[in-house]
PDB file of C-alpha atoms in Angstrom:
ATOM      1  CA  THR A   1       4.572   8.241  -2.234  1.00 53.00           C
ATOM      2  CA  ILE A   2       3.175   5.122  -0.702  1.00 62.00           C
ATOM      3  CA  THR A   3      -0.192   4.420  -0.985  1.00 62.00           C
ATOM      4  CA  GLN A   4      -2.437   1.958   1.053  1.00 65.00           C
ATOM      5  CA  ILE A   5      -5.308   0.384  -0.165  1.00 62.00           C
ATOM      6  CA  GLN A   6      -6.964  -1.955   2.545  1.00 65.00           C
ATOM      7  CA  PRO A   7     -10.016  -4.038   2.431  1.00 61.00           C
ATOM      8  CA  GLY A   8     -12.866  -3.655   4.796  1.00 65.00           C
ATOM      9  CA  ARG A   9     -15.056  -6.466   5.895  1.00 69.00           C
ATOM     10  CA  LEU A  10     -16.863  -7.918   3.007  1.00 69.00           C
ATOM     11  CA  ILE A  11     -20.461  -8.596   3.162  1.00 66.00           C
ATOM     12  CA  LEU A  12     -21.848 -11.592   0.905  1.00 68.00           C
ATOM     13  CA  LYS A  13     -24.835 -12.936  -0.090  1.00 76.00           C
ATOM     14  CA  GLY A  14     -25.033 -16.103  -2.294  1.00 75.00           C
ATOM     15  CA  ALA A  15     -23.295 -19.112  -3.678  1.00 83.00           C
ATOM     16  CA  LEU A  16     -19.578 -17.990  -3.504  1.00 90.00           C
ATOM     17  CA  THR A  17     -17.436 -18.005  -0.549  1.00 89.00           C
ATOM     18  CA  LYS A  18     -15.545 -15.033   0.759  1.00 87.00           C
ATOM     19  CA  GLU A  19     -12.225 -16.530  -0.339  1.00 91.00           C
ATOM     20  CA  GLN A  20     -13.233 -16.998  -4.028  1.00 93.00           C
ATOM     21  CA  ILE A  21     -14.670 -13.256  -4.078  1.00 93.00           C
ATOM     22  CA  ALA A  22     -11.299 -12.125  -2.211  1.00 91.00           C
ATOM     23  CA  ARG A  23      -8.951 -14.119  -4.725  1.00 95.00           C
ATOM     24  CA  VAL A  24     -10.716 -12.202  -7.818  1.00 96.00           C
ATOM     25  CA  ILE A  25     -10.300  -9.002  -5.937  1.00 94.00           C
ATOM     26  CA  GLN A  26      -6.709  -9.538  -5.251  1.00 93.00           C
ATOM     27  CA  MET A  27      -5.966 -10.378  -8.955  1.00 96.00           C
ATOM     28  CA  HIS A  28      -7.404  -7.003  -9.742  1.00 96.00           C
ATOM     29  CA  TRP A  29      -5.901  -5.091  -7.133  1.00 94.00           C
ATOM     30  CA  ALA A  30      -3.599  -3.138  -9.704  1.00 95.00           C
ATOM     31  CA  GLN A  31      -6.598  -1.947 -11.172  1.00 96.00           C
ATOM     32  CA  ILE A  32      -8.227  -0.397  -7.719  1.00 96.00           C
ATOM     33  CA  ARG A  33      -4.460   0.946  -7.066  1.00 94.00           C
ATOM     34  CA  TYR A  34      -4.486   2.586 -10.382  1.00 96.00           C
ATOM     35  CA  CYS A  35      -7.711   4.506 -10.100  1.00 97.00           C
ATOM     36  CA  TYR A  36      -6.580   6.008  -6.721  1.00 96.00           C
ATOM     37  CA  GLU A  37      -3.304   6.880  -7.750  1.00 94.00           C
ATOM     38  CA  LYS A  38      -4.341   8.612 -10.962  1.00 95.00           C
ATOM     39  CA  GLU A  39      -6.491  11.095  -8.937  1.00 96.00           C
ATOM     40  CA  LEU A  40      -3.687  11.302  -6.024  1.00 93.00           C
ATOM     41  CA  THR A  41      -1.410  13.223  -8.425  1.00 92.00           C
ATOM     42  CA  LYS A  42      -4.247  15.932  -8.294  1.00 94.00           C
ATOM     43  CA  ASN A  43      -5.222  15.883  -4.904  1.00 93.00           C
ATOM     44  CA  PRO A  44      -2.040  14.534  -2.716  1.00 91.00           C
ATOM     45  CA  LYS A  45      -4.746  14.328   0.427  1.00 92.00           C
ATOM     46  CA  LEU A  46      -7.134  12.129  -1.198  1.00 95.00           C
ATOM     47  CA  GLY A  47      -8.390   9.230   0.970  1.00 95.00           C
ATOM     48  CA  GLY A  48     -11.111   7.441   2.550  1.00 95.00           C
ATOM     49  CA  LYS A  49     -13.857   4.768   2.294  1.00 94.00           C
ATOM     50  CA  VAL A  50     -15.636   3.625  -0.734  1.00 96.00           C
ATOM     51  CA  VAL A  51     -17.851   0.936  -0.615  1.00 95.00           C
ATOM     52  CA  ILE A  52     -18.822  -0.941  -3.902  1.00 96.00           C
ATOM     53  CA  ALA A  53     -22.007  -2.969  -4.246  1.00 96.00           C
ATOM     54  CA  TRP A  54     -21.788  -5.371  -7.173  1.00 96.00           C
ATOM     55  CA  ARG A  55     -24.210  -8.334  -8.335  1.00 95.00           C
ATOM     56  CA  ILE A  56     -22.542 -11.368  -9.787  1.00 95.00           C
ATOM     57  CA  GLY A  57     -24.830 -13.310 -12.222  1.00 94.00           C
ATOM     58  CA  GLY A  58     -24.919 -17.038 -12.770  1.00 92.00           C
ATOM     59  CA  THR A  59     -22.357 -17.161 -15.104  1.00 94.00           C
ATOM     60  CA  GLY A  60     -19.869 -15.519 -12.885  1.00 96.00           C
ATOM     61  CA  ALA A  61     -20.034 -12.199 -14.896  1.00 97.00           C
ATOM     62  CA  VAL A  62     -20.831  -9.083 -12.925  1.00 98.00           C
ATOM     63  CA  GLU A  63     -23.985  -7.819 -13.904  1.00 97.00           C
ATOM     64  CA  THR A  64     -24.172  -4.473 -12.007  1.00 97.00           C
ATOM     65  CA  ALA A  65     -21.553  -2.358  -9.654  1.00 98.00           C
ATOM     66  CA  ASN A  66     -22.201   0.845  -8.206  1.00 97.00           C
ATOM     67  CA  VAL A  67     -21.002   3.194  -5.174  1.00 98.00           C
ATOM     68  CA  LYS A  68     -23.304   2.060  -2.056  1.00 97.00           C
ATOM     69  CA  SER A  69     -21.334   4.637   0.139  1.00 97.00           C
ATOM     70  CA  THR A  70     -18.287   6.789   0.302  1.00 97.00           C
ATOM     71  CA  THR A  71     -16.393   9.326   2.281  1.00 97.00           C
ATOM     72  CA  MET A  72     -13.930  10.035  -0.465  1.00 97.00           C
ATOM     73  CA  ASN A  73     -16.192  11.849  -2.471  1.00 96.00           C
ATOM     74  CA  ASN A  74     -14.334  11.559  -5.654  1.00 97.00           C
ATOM     75  CA  ASP A  75     -16.206  10.478  -8.673  1.00 97.00           C
ATOM     76  CA  ALA A  76     -13.322  10.166 -10.918  1.00 98.00           C
ATOM     77  CA  VAL A  77     -11.960   7.263  -8.449  1.00 98.00           C
ATOM     78  CA  GLU A  78     -15.501   5.883  -7.709  1.00 98.00           C
ATOM     79  CA  ASN A  79     -16.568   5.644 -11.311  1.00 98.00           C
ATOM     80  CA  CYS A  80     -12.979   4.378 -12.466  1.00 98.00           C
ATOM     81  CA  ILE A  81     -13.525   1.467  -9.633  1.00 98.00           C
ATOM     82  CA  THR A  82     -16.924   0.514 -10.800  1.00 98.00           C
ATOM     83  CA  ARG A  83     -16.049   0.723 -14.277  1.00 98.00           C
ATOM     84  CA  ARG A  84     -13.060  -1.985 -13.720  1.00 98.00           C
ATOM     85  CA  ILE A  85     -15.423  -4.252 -11.446  1.00 98.00           C
ATOM     86  CA  ILE A  86     -18.127  -4.369 -13.892  1.00 98.00           C
ATOM     87  CA  ARG A  87     -15.412  -6.502 -16.268  1.00 98.00           C
ATOM     88  CA  TRP A  88     -14.323  -8.859 -13.780  1.00 98.00           C
ATOM     89  CA  LYS A  89     -15.333 -12.653 -13.980  1.00 97.00           C
ATOM     90  CA  PHE A  90     -15.990 -14.430 -10.665  1.00 97.00           C
ATOM     91  CA  PRO A  91     -16.306 -18.349 -10.445  1.00 95.00           C
ATOM     92  CA  VAL A  92     -19.757 -19.834 -11.470  1.00 93.00           C
ATOM     93  CA  PRO A  93     -22.025 -19.598  -8.352  1.00 90.00           C
ATOM     94  CA  GLN A  94     -22.780 -23.146  -7.131  1.00 83.00           C
ATOM     95  CA  GLY A  95     -26.549 -23.744  -8.164  1.00 79.00           C
ATOM     96  CA  GLY A  96     -26.525 -20.826 -10.199  1.00 76.00           C
ATOM     97  CA  GLY A  97     -28.282 -17.934  -8.797  1.00 85.00           C
ATOM     98  CA  VAL A  98     -26.565 -14.637  -8.480  1.00 90.00           C
ATOM     99  CA  VAL A  99     -24.289 -13.399  -5.713  1.00 93.00           C
ATOM    100  CA  ASP A 100     -24.350  -9.820  -3.997  1.00 93.00           C
ATOM    101  CA  VAL A 101     -21.167  -8.313  -2.888  1.00 93.00           C
ATOM    102  CA  ASN A 102     -20.666  -5.222  -0.533  1.00 93.00           C
ATOM    103  CA  TYR A 103     -16.943  -4.307  -0.788  1.00 93.00           C
ATOM    104  CA  PRO A 104     -15.126  -1.562   1.442  1.00 92.00           C
ATOM    105  CA  PHE A 105     -12.079  -0.256  -0.180  1.00 93.00           C
ATOM    106  CA  ILE A 106      -9.900   2.075   2.275  1.00 93.00           C
ATOM    107  CA  PHE A 107      -7.750   4.195   0.937  1.00 94.00           C
ATOM    108  CA  LYS A 108      -4.952   6.427   2.404  1.00 91.00           C
ATOM    109  CA  VAL A 109      -1.461   7.851   1.781  1.00 84.00           C
ATOM    110  CA  ALA A 110       1.473   6.228   3.875  1.00 75.00           C
ATOM    111  CA  GLY A 111       3.380   8.284   5.850  1.00 62.00           C
TER     112      GLY A 111
END
């Protein structure tokens, strides 16, 4: 089975660029895929869009991460994603302060 995870439109507030955020997400893409594919074995039709909101603190560490909206409605996948994101490290925001990210992940089975 080939799975597809596509990024949606990133919404960003704060002193990091979309490119900086996207680079860190790309580095951890395998973690997101793992969260999805683990549940896909139980439900082969699983798919949907999950928007995760997270806050990056002044050190680049993620302070909070939660599901903002979902059409997948699968707690296991959604909790797995937020548990991964909370451990990610981003560049230190210029001038300190916090960065708020809203990021939609779109999951589907190809073919």
